[in-house]
Every structure is written in structure tokens, then in C-alpha cells.
CSV table of C-alpha atoms in Angstrom, one decimal:
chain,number,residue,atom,x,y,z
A,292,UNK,CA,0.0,0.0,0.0
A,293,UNK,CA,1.6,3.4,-1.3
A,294,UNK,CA,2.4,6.3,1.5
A,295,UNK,CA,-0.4,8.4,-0.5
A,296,UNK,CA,-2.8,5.9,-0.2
A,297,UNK,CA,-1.9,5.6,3.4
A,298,UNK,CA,-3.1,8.7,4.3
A,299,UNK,CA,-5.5,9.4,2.4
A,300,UNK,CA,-6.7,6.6,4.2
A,301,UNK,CA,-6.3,7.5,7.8
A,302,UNK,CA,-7.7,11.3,6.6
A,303,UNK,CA,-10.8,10.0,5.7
A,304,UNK,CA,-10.7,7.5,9.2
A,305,UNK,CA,-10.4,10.5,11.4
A,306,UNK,CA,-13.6,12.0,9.4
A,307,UNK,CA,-15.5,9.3,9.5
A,308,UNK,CA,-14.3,8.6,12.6
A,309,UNK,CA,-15.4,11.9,14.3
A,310,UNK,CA,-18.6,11.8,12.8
A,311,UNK,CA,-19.5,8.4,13.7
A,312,UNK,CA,-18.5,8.9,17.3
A,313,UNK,CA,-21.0,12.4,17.1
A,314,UNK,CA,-23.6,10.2,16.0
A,315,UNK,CA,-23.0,7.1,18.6
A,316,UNK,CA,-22.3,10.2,21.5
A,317,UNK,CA,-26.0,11.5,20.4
A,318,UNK,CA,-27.3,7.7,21.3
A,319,UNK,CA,-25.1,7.8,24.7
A,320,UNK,CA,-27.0,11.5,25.1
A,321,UNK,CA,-30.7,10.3,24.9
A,322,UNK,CA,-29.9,7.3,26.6
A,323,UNK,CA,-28.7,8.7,29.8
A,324,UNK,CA,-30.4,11.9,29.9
A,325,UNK,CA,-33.7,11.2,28.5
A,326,UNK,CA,-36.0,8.2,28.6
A,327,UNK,CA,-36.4,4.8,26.8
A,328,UNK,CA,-39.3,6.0,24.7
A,329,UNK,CA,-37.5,9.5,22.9
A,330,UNK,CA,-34.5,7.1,22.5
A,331,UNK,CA,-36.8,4.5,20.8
A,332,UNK,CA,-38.9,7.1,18.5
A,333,UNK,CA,-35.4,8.7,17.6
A,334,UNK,CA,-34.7,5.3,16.5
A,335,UNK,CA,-38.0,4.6,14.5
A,336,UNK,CA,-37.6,8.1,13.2
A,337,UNK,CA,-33.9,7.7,11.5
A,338,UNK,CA,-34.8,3.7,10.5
A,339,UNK,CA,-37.5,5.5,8.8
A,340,UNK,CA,-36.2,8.6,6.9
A,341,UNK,CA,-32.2,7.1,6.4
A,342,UNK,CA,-33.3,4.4,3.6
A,343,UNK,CA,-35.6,7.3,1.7
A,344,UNK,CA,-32.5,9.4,1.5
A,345,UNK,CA,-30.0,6.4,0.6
A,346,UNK,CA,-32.8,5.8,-2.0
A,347,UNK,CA,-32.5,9.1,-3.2
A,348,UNK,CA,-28.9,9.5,-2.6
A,349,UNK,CA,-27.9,7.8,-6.5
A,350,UNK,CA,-24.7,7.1,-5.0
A,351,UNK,CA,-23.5,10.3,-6.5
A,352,UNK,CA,-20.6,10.2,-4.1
A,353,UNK,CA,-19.1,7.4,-5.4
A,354,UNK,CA,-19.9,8.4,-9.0
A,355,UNK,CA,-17.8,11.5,-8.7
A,356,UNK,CA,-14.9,9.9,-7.3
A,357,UNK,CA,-14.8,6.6,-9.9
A,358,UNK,CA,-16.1,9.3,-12.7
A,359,UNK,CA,-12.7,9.5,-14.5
A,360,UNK,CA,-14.3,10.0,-18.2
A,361,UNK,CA,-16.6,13.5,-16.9
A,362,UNK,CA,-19.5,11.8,-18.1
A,363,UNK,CA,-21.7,14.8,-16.3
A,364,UNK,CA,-20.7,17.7,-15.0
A,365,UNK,CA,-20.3,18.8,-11.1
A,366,UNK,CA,-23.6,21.1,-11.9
A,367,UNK,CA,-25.4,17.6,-13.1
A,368,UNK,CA,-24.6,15.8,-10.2
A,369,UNK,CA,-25.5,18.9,-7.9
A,370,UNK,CA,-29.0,19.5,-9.4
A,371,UNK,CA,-29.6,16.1,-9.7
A,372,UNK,CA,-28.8,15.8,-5.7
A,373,UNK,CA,-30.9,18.9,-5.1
A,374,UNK,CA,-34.3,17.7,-6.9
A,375,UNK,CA,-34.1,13.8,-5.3
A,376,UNK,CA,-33.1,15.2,-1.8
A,377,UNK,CA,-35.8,17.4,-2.0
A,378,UNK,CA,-38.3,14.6,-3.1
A,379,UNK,CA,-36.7,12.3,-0.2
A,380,UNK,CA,-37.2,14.9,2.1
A,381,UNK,CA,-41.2,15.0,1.7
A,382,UNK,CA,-41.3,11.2,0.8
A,383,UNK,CA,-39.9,10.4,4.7
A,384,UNK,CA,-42.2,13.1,6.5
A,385,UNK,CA,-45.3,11.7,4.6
A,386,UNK,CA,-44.2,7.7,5.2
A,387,UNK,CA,-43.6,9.0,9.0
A,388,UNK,CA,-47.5,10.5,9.0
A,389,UNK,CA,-48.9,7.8,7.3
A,390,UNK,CA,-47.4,4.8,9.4
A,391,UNK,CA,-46.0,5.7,12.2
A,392,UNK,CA,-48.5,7.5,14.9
A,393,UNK,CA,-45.8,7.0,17.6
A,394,UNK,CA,-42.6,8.9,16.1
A,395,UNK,CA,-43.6,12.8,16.5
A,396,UNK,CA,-43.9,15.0,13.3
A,397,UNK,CA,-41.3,17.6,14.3
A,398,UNK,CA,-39.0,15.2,15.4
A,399,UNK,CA,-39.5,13.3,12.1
A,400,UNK,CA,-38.8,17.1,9.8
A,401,UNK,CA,-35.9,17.5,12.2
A,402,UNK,CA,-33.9,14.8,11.1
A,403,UNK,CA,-35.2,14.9,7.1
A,404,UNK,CA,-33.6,18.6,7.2
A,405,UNK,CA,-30.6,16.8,9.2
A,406,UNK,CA,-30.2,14.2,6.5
A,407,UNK,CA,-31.2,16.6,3.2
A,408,UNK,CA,-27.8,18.8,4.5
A,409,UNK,CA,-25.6,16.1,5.2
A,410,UNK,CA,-26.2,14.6,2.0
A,411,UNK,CA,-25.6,17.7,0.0
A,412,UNK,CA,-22.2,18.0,1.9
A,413,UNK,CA,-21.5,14.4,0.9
A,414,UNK,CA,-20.8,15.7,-2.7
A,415,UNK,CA,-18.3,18.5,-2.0
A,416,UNK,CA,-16.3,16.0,0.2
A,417,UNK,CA,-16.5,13.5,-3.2
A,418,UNK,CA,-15.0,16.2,-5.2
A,419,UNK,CA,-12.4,17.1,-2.4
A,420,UNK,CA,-11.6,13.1,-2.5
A,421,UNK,CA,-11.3,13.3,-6.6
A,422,UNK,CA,-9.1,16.0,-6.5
A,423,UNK,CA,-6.8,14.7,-3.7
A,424,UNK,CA,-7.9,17.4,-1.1
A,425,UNK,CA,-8.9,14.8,1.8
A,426,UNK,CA,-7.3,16.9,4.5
A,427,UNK,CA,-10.1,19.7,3.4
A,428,UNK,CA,-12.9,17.2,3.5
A,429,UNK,CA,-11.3,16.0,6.7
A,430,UNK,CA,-11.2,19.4,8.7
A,431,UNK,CA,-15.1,20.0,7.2
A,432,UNK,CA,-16.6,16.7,8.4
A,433,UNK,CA,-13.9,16.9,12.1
A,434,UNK,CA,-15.1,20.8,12.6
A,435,UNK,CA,-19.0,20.0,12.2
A,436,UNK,CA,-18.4,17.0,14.3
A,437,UNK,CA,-16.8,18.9,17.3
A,438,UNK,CA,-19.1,21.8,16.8
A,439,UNK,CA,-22.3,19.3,16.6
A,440,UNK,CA,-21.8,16.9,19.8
A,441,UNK,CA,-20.7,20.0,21.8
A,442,UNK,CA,-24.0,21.7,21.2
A,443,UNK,CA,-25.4,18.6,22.1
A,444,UNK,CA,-24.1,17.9,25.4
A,445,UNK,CA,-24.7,21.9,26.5
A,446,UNK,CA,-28.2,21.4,25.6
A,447,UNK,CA,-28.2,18.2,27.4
A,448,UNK,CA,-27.3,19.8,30.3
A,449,UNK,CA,-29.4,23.1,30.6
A,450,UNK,CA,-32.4,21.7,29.7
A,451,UNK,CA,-35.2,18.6,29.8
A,452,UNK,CA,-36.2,19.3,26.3
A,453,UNK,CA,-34.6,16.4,24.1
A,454,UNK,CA,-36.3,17.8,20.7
A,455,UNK,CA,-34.0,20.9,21.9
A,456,UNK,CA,-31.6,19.2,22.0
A,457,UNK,CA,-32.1,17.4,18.6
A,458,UNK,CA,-32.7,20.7,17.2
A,459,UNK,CA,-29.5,21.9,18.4
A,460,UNK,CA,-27.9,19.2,16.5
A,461,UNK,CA,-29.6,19.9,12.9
A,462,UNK,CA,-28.7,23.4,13.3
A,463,UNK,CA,-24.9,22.7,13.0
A,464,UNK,CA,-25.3,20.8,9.9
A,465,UNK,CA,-27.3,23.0,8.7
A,466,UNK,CA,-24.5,25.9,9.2
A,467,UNK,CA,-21.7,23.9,7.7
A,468,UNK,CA,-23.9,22.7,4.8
A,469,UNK,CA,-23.6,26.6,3.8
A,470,UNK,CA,-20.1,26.7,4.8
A,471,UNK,CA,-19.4,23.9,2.6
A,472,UNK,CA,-20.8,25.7,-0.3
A,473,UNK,CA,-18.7,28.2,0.0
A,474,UNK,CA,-15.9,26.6,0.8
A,475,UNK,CA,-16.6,24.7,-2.5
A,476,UNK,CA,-17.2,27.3,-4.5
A,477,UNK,CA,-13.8,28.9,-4.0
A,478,UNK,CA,-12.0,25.6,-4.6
A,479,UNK,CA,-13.5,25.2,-8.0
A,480,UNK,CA,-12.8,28.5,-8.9
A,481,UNK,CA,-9.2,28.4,-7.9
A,482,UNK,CA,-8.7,24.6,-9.1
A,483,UNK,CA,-10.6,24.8,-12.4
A,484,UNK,CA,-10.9,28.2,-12.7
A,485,UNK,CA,-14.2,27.4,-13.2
A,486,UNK,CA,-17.4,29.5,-11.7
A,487,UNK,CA,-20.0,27.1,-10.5
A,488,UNK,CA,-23.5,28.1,-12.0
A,489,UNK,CA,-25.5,27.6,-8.9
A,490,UNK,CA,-28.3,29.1,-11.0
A,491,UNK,CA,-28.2,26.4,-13.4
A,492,UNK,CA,-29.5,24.3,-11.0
A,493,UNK,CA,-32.8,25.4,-11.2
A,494,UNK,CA,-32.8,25.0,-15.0
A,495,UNK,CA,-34.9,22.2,-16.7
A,496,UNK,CA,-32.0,20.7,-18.0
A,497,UNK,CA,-30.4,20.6,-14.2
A,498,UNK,CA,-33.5,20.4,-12.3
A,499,UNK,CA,-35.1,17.8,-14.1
A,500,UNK,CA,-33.7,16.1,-17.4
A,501,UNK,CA,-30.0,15.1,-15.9
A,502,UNK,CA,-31.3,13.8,-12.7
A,503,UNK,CA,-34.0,11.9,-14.7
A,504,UNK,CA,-31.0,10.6,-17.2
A,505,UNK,CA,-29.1,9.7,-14.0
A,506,UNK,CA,-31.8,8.0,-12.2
A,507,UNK,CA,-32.4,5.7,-15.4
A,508,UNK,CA,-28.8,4.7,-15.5
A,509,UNK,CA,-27.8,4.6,-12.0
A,510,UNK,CA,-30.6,3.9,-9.8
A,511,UNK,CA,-29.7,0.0,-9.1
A,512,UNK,CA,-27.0,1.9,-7.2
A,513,UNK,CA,-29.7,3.6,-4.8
A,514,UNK,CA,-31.4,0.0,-4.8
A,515,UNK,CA,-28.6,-1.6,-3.5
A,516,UNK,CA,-27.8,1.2,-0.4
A,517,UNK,CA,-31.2,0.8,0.6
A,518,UNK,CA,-31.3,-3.0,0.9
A,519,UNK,CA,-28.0,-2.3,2.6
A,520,UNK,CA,-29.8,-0.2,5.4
A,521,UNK,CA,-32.5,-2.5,5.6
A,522,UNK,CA,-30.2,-5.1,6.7
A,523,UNK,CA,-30.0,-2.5,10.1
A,524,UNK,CA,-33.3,-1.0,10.2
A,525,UNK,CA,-35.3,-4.0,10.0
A,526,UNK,CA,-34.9,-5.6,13.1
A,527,UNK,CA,-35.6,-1.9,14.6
A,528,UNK,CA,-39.0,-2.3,12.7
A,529,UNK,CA,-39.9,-5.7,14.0
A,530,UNK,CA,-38.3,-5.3,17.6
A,531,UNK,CA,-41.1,-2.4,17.8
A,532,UNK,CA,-43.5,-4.7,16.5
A,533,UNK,CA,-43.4,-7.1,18.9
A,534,UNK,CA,-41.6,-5.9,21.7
A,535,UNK,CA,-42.3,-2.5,22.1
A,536,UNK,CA,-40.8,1.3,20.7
A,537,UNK,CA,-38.2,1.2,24.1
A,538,UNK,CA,-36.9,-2.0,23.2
A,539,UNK,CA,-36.1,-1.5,19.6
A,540,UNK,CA,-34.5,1.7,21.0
A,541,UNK,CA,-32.1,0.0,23.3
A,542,UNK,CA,-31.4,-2.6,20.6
A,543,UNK,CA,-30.5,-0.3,18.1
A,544,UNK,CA,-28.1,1.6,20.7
A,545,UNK,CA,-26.6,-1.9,20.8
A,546,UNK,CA,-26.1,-2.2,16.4
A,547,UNK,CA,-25.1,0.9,16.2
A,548,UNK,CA,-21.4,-0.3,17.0
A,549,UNK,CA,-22.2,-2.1,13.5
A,550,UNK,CA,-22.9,0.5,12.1
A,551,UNK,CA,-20.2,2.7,13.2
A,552,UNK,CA,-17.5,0.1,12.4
A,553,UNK,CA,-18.7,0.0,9.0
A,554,UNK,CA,-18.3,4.0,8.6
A,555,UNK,CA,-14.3,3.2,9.9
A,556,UNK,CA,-14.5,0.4,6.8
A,557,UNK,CA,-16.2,2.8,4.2
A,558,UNK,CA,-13.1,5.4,4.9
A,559,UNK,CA,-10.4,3.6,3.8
A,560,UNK,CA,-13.0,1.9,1.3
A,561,UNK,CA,-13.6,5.5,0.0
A,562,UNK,CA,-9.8,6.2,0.1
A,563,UNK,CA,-9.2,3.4,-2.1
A,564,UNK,CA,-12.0,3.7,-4.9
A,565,UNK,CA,-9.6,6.4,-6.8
A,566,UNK,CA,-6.9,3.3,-6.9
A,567,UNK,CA,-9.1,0.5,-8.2
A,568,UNK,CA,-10.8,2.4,-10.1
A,569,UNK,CA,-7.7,2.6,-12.2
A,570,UNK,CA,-7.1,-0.8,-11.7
A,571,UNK,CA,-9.9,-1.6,-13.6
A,572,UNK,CA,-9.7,0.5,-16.1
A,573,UNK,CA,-6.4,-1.1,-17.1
A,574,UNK,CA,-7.7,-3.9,-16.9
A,575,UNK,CA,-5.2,-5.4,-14.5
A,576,UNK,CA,-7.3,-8.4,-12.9
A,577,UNK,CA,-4.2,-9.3,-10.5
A,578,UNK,CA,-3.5,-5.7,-9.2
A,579,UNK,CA,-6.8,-5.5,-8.2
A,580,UNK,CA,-7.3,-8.3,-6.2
A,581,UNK,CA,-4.1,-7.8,-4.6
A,582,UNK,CA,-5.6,-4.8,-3.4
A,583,UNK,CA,-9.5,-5.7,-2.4
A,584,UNK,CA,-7.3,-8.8,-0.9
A,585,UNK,CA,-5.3,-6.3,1.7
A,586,UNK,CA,-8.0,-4.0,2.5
A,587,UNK,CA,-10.8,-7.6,3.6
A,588,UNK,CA,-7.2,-7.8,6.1
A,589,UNK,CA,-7.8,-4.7,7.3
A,590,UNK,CA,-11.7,-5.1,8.0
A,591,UNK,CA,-11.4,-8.8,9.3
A,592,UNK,CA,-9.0,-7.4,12.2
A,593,UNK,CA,-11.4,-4.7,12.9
A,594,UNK,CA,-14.1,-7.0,13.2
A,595,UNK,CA,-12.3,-9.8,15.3
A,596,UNK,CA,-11.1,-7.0,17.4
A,597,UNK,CA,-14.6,-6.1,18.2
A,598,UNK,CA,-16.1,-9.7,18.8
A,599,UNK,CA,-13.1,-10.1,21.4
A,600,UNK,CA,-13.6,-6.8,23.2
A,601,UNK,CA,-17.6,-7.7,23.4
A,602,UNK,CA,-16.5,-11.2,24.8
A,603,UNK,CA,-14.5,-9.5,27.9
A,604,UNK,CA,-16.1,-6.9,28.9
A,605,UNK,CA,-19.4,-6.1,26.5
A,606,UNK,CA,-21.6,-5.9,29.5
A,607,UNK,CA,-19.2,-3.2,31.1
A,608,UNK,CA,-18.6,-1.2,28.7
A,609,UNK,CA,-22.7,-0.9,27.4
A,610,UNK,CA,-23.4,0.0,31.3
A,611,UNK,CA,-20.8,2.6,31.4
A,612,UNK,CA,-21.6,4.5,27.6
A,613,UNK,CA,-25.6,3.8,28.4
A,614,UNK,CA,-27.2,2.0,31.1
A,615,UNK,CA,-28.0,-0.5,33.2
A,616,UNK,CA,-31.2,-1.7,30.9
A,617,UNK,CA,-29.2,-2.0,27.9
A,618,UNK,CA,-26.0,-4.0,29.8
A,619,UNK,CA,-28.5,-6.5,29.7
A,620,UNK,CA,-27.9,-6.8,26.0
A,621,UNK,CA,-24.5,-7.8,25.9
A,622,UNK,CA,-25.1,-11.8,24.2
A,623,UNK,CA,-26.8,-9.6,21.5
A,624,UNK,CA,-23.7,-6.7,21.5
A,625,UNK,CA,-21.6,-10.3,20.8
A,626,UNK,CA,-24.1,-11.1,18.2
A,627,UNK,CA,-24.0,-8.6,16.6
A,628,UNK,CA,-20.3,-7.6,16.4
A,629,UNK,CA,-19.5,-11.2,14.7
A,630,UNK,CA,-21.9,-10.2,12.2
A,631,UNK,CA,-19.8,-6.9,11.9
A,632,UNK,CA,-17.0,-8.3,11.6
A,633,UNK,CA,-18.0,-10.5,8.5
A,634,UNK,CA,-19.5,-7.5,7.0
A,635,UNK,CA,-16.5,-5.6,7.4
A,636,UNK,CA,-14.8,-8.1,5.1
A,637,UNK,CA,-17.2,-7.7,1.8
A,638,UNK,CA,-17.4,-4.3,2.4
A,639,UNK,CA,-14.5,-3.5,0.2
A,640,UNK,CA,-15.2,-6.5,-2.2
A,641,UNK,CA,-17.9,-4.4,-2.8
A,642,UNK,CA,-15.6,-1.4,-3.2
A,643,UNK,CA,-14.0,-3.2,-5.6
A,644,UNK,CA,-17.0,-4.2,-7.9
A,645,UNK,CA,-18.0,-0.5,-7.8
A,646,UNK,CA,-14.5,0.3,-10.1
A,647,UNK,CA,-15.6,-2.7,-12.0
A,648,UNK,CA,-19.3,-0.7,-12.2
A,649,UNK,CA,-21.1,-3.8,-11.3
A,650,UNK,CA,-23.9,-2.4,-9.6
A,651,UNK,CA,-26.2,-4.6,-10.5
A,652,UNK,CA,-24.7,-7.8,-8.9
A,653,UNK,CA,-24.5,-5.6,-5.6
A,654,UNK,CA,-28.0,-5.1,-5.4
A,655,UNK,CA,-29.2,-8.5,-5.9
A,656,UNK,CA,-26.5,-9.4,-3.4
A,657,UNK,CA,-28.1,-6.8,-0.9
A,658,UNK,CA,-31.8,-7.6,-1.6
A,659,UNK,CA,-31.1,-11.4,-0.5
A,660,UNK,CA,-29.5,-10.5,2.5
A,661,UNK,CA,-32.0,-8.3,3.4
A,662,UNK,CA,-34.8,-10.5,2.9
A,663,UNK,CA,-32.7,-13.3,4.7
A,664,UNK,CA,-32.6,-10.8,7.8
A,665,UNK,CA,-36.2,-10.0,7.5
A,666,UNK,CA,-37.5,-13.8,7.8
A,667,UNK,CA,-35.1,-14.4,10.7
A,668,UNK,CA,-36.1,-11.8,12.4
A,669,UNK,CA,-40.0,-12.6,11.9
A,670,UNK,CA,-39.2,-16.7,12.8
A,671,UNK,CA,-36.9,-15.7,16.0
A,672,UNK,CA,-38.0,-12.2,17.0
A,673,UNK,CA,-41.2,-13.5,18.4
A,674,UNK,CA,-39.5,-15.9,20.4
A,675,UNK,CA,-36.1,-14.9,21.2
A,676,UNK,CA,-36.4,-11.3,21.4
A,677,UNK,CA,-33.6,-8.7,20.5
A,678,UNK,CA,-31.2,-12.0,20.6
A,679,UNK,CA,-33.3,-13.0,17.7
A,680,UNK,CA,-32.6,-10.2,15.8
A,681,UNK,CA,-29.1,-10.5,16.5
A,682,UNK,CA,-28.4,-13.8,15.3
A,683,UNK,CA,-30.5,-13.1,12.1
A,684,UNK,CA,-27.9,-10.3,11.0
A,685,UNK,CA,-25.0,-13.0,11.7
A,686,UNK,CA,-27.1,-15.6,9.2
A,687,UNK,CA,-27.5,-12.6,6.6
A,688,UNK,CA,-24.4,-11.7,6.5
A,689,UNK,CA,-23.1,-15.2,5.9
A,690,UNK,CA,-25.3,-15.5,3.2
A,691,UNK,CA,-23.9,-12.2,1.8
A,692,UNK,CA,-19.9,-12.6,2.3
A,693,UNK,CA,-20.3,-15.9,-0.1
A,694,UNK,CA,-21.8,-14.1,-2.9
A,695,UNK,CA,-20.0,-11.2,-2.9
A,696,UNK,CA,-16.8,-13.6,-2.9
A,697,UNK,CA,-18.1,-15.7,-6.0
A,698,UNK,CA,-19.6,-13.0,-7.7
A,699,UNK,CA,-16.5,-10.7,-7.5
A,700,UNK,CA,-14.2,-13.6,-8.6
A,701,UNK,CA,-16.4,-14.1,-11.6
A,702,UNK,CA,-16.0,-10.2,-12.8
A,703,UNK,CA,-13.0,-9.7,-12.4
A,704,UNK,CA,-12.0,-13.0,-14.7
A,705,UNK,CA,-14.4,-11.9,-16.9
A,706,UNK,CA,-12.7,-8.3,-17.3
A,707,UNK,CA,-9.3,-9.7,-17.5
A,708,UNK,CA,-11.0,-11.8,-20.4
A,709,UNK,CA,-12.2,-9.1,-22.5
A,710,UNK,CA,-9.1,-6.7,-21.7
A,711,UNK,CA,-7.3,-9.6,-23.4
């Protein structure tokens, strides 16, 4: 692994680092300050409005970075995020209306304005990756973390009032979602010496015809993200079915170390795209493997890592970040960090297929994992509870790790094949 790659790599760690520990700090918050049910509807809420905006998301972020040939402009992939953003945005407060009486409205448009600004910073940190500038996206994504989680824990402290407090934490991504404009703006300009038409955007041609072009060509990617998150949000769904909102609240306090491992995973992931990418494109079969083959090392010791610290001392360490309630969890913390830990692994297999731009396979991949989890949880839920859930995700992600294995293996022979 070259020295660039390195730290490029542990840049885009300490981002996603920081901002996963924000958003794993906000769970600590709500757990310890404010009761079972907020922490449960803040659950419901995000399970609900994160797979609208990961459908609506195009996985323009990775498009940028692997988008070597220009095949749109910056301006296309900015109006396009602006128009299905906007539509996601309304799309999650309507499904939240509609379906789930016991997640309150304003906490519901609190976190779809939340998730519409963070998305739209996700593409100027994209274009800070493409054009090697990850200790700017780094400082962006470290700043709003420091700034967010601060505000939090002030709020936390002066007052009872958790959508306050939640409130506090949208505003600071909504300031750096501005910031990052700017901050974007003058980059292009100096880089490109290029002015960004931000009043293109609202041009038929930006507003609606590229992101409709887009959508046709690219929306298995959005397909695939959301079965991804399903994978998460599911159990959430049927823990609340059967068990109550507080229990799929403390359970999904408990995943969340899944999900924050696999934002470590997606950083060096993300760091790496630029590289195989190229590999691809030249076509060389054995480079790539090489690489996808060194960076499945790096999320397999992640993952063991975790298993072994849940072993020792899981119930410890979930009494000491949240409570005594959800200490009780710690078979399903194990659970649940052995199914991390074989995610981890595919996680960059999947990187991998992306710079071979099969999208496709990925989603059919996701969408039998996710329906694997979703009958698990309905057979063992009922009868095992949150440990139910648990094991599910561990039989999913089995399921997944060998087709993304055989699937890759296939591609990448076949490229070699036709590069020949």
C-alpha cells in the first residue's frame, strides 16, 4: 500500500471517525439523559427517513470519485442531488405521517432537514476526494463534528427538552452545509478556474432532465444502499412490533457499534476507490485483487477486534456509555459484532465491484441479504427477542460474504478476459 494511499486513508478514518462517534455520543445522550421512549422514537424516526434518503442519494458520491471519463458535469450531479433530496425529504415526513403515529412530526422534519444537508455535503467531500484534497474534507466533516456533539451535550445539560436538543444538532449541519458551499465554490474556482453556475441548477435541464438521465442509468445503485440499510433497520422495525418502541431503541443503541464500524471500513474503502478504479480500467485483474485482498485484512482485524472486546467486557462497557437496561444486551452486542465483523470483510469487495461498475450484482446481493434478515427476524424475534434479531444479522451476513466472494471472482475474470 503506497504512502499516499496511506493517508488518504487515515484522513478520511479521522472523518468518519469523528462523525460516527457524534452520532454514537447523540445515542449515549438520549440514553442517559432522556427516557427509553425518545431514545426509541429517535430510532424509528432515523430507521425510517435514512433508507428514503440512501434511495435518493444515486450514490452520486461514489460516482464523482470513480467518474474518471466526466460523463456529467459537477452542476449535473449537484442539481440532480438537489431535486431527489428534496423529493426524499417530503417522501420520509409523509411515510412518517402515514405509518407511524408514535414517532412525533417535528421530530420526524428534524432529522429529514438533518439528512437533506448532510447529503448535500457528501458531494463536496466527493470532489475534495477526486481532486486529492482529503485533508479539506477532513477538517469539514472533524469541525462540524466537534461543533455538533458540543452543542449537544450543552443542551443536554441546561435543559429537559430532548427535541431541543435534537434541534441543536440539525442546526450545525445546517450551518456547515452553507459553509461547505462556499468553501466549495472557491476551490473550483481556484482549481478549475471554473465558476459554479449555482443558477443552473434550477434549470430544466439541471433540475429535471440530468437527474431523470441519472436515475435511469444509475438507480440500481440507490437499490442496493437501501437494501443495505434495511439489513440495520429492519430488526428496529420488527423489535417495535413485537416488543415495544423502548426495546427497539435499546437494541439499536446496541447495532449501532455495527454501524459505526462499518463508517471506519467505508473510509479507507472511499480512500481506495480512486486506486481500483484505475485498476480496472487497465484492466489489470491481479493488481486488483491484490488490493481488495489487503484491505478484507484490514476489516477482518477490525471485526475480530470487536467480537473479542464484546466477549471481555461487553456488558461493562454498554453500562458505562448507556445504562443498566441496555448491559442486559451484551449476548446480543456479541451477536451482533460477529456479524460486523463478516461484513467488514465484503465491504470492500464491494468497493472493488464499484471500479468494475457492477452495480447490479451488488444489489441483488443486498436484496437477499435483506430479505434473509427480514425472515429471521420474523421466525426468531417473536421468540427470542432482541437476541433473535441479533443472530439473524449474523445468518444474513453469511449468506452475503459468499456471494459477494463468488460474484466478484467471476467479474474480475471476466474483465481480464475481455481486456485480453
Amino acid at each position: 500500500m503506497s504512502s499516499s494511499l496511506a493517508k488518504n486513508s487515515s484522513l478520511t478514518l479521522l472523518a468518519n471517525l469523528s462523525f460516527s462517534l457524534t452520532n454514537w455520543l447523540l445515542l449515549v445522550v438520549i440514553a442517559k439523559v432522556y427516557d427509553a421512549a425518545f431514545l426509541g422514537q429517535f430510532v424509528l424516526a432515523l430507521s425510517i427517513v435514512s433508507p428514503v434518503f440512501l434511495l435518493s442519494s444515486l450514490k452520486l458520491r461514489t460516482l464523482i470519485v470513480v467518474d474518471v471519463d466526466n460523463e456529467y458535469s459537477l452542476e449535473q450531479y449537484l442539481g440532480t442531488r438537489l431535486l431527489l433530496s428534496s423529493i426524499g425529504l417530503t417522501l420520509s415526513i409523509l411515510l412518517g405521517i402515514s405509518f407511524f403515529d408514535n414517532v412525533p412530526f417535528l421530530l420526524m422534519l428534524l432529522i429529514g432537514i438533518y439528512k437533506w444537508c448532510d447529503s448535500w455535503c457528501e458531494l463536496f467531500y466527493a470532489y475534495y476526494h477526486r481532486t486529492g484534497r482529503f485533508d479539506t474534507a477532513t477538517f469539514s466533516q472533524c469541525g462540524r463534528s466537534v461543533l455538533s456533539i458540543s452543542v449537544v451535550i450543552i443542551i443536554a445539560l441546561l435543559s429537559d427538552s430532548a427535541i431541543l436538543m435534537v434541534s441543536g444538532w440539525v442546526a450545525t449541519t445546517v450551518i456547515f452545509s452553507v459553509v461547505d458551499t462556499v468553501v466549495f465554490t472557491n476551490l473550483r474556482r481556484r482549481n478549475e478556474t471554473v465558476s459554479t453556475n449555482w443558477i443552473s441548477l434550477l434549470s430544466v435541464q439541471y433540475a429535471m432532465r440530468t437527474p431523470l438521465r441519472i436515475l435511469k442509468k444509475y438507480y440500481t445503485l440507490s437499490l442496493s444502499l437501501v437494501v443495505g440499510a434495511l439489513f440495520v433497520y429492519i430488526p428496529n422495525f420488527v423489535i417495535e412490533k413485537y416488543s415495544g418502541v423502548e426495546a427497539a431503541g435499546e437494541f439499536a443503541a446496541v447495532s449501532y457499534f455495527l454501524i459505526a464500524g462499518g463508517l471506519l471500513i467505508h473510509s479507507v474503502s472511499q480512500a481506495s476507490s480512486p486506486r481500483l478504479a484505475a485498476l480496472a480500467k487497465q484492466g489489470n485483474g491481479k493488481g486488483l485483487i491484490n488490493l481488495t485482498f489487503k484491505m478484507c485484512l484490514i476489516g477482518a482485524a477490525i471485526g475480530v477486534s470487536g467480537v473479542i472486546v464484546a466477549l471481555v467486557a461487553g456488558e461493562f462497557f454498554l453500562e458505562l456509555f448507556y445504562n443498566p437496561e441496555i448491559a442486559l444486551l451484551s449476548e446480543e452486542l456479541t451477536w451482533v459484532l460477529v456479524a460486523a465483523a463478516i461484513r467488514y470483510i465484503y465491504i470492500f469487495i464491494g468497493t472493488a465491484m464499484n471500479a468494475l461498475k457492477q452495480f447490479h450484482t451488488q444489489t441483488y446481493i443486498y436484496a437477499v441479504g435483506t430479505l434473509c434478515v427480514l425472515v429471521a427476524c420474523l421466525f426468531w424475534v417473536p421468540e427470542y427477542g432482541s437476541l433473535g434479531a441479533a443472530k439473524a444479522m449474523v445468518f444474513a451476513t453469511c449468506i452475503e460474504c459468499v456471494l459477494f466472494g463468488f460474484f466478484f471472482w467471476r467479474n474480475v475474470r471476466i474483465k481480464g478476459k475481455t481486456h485480453d
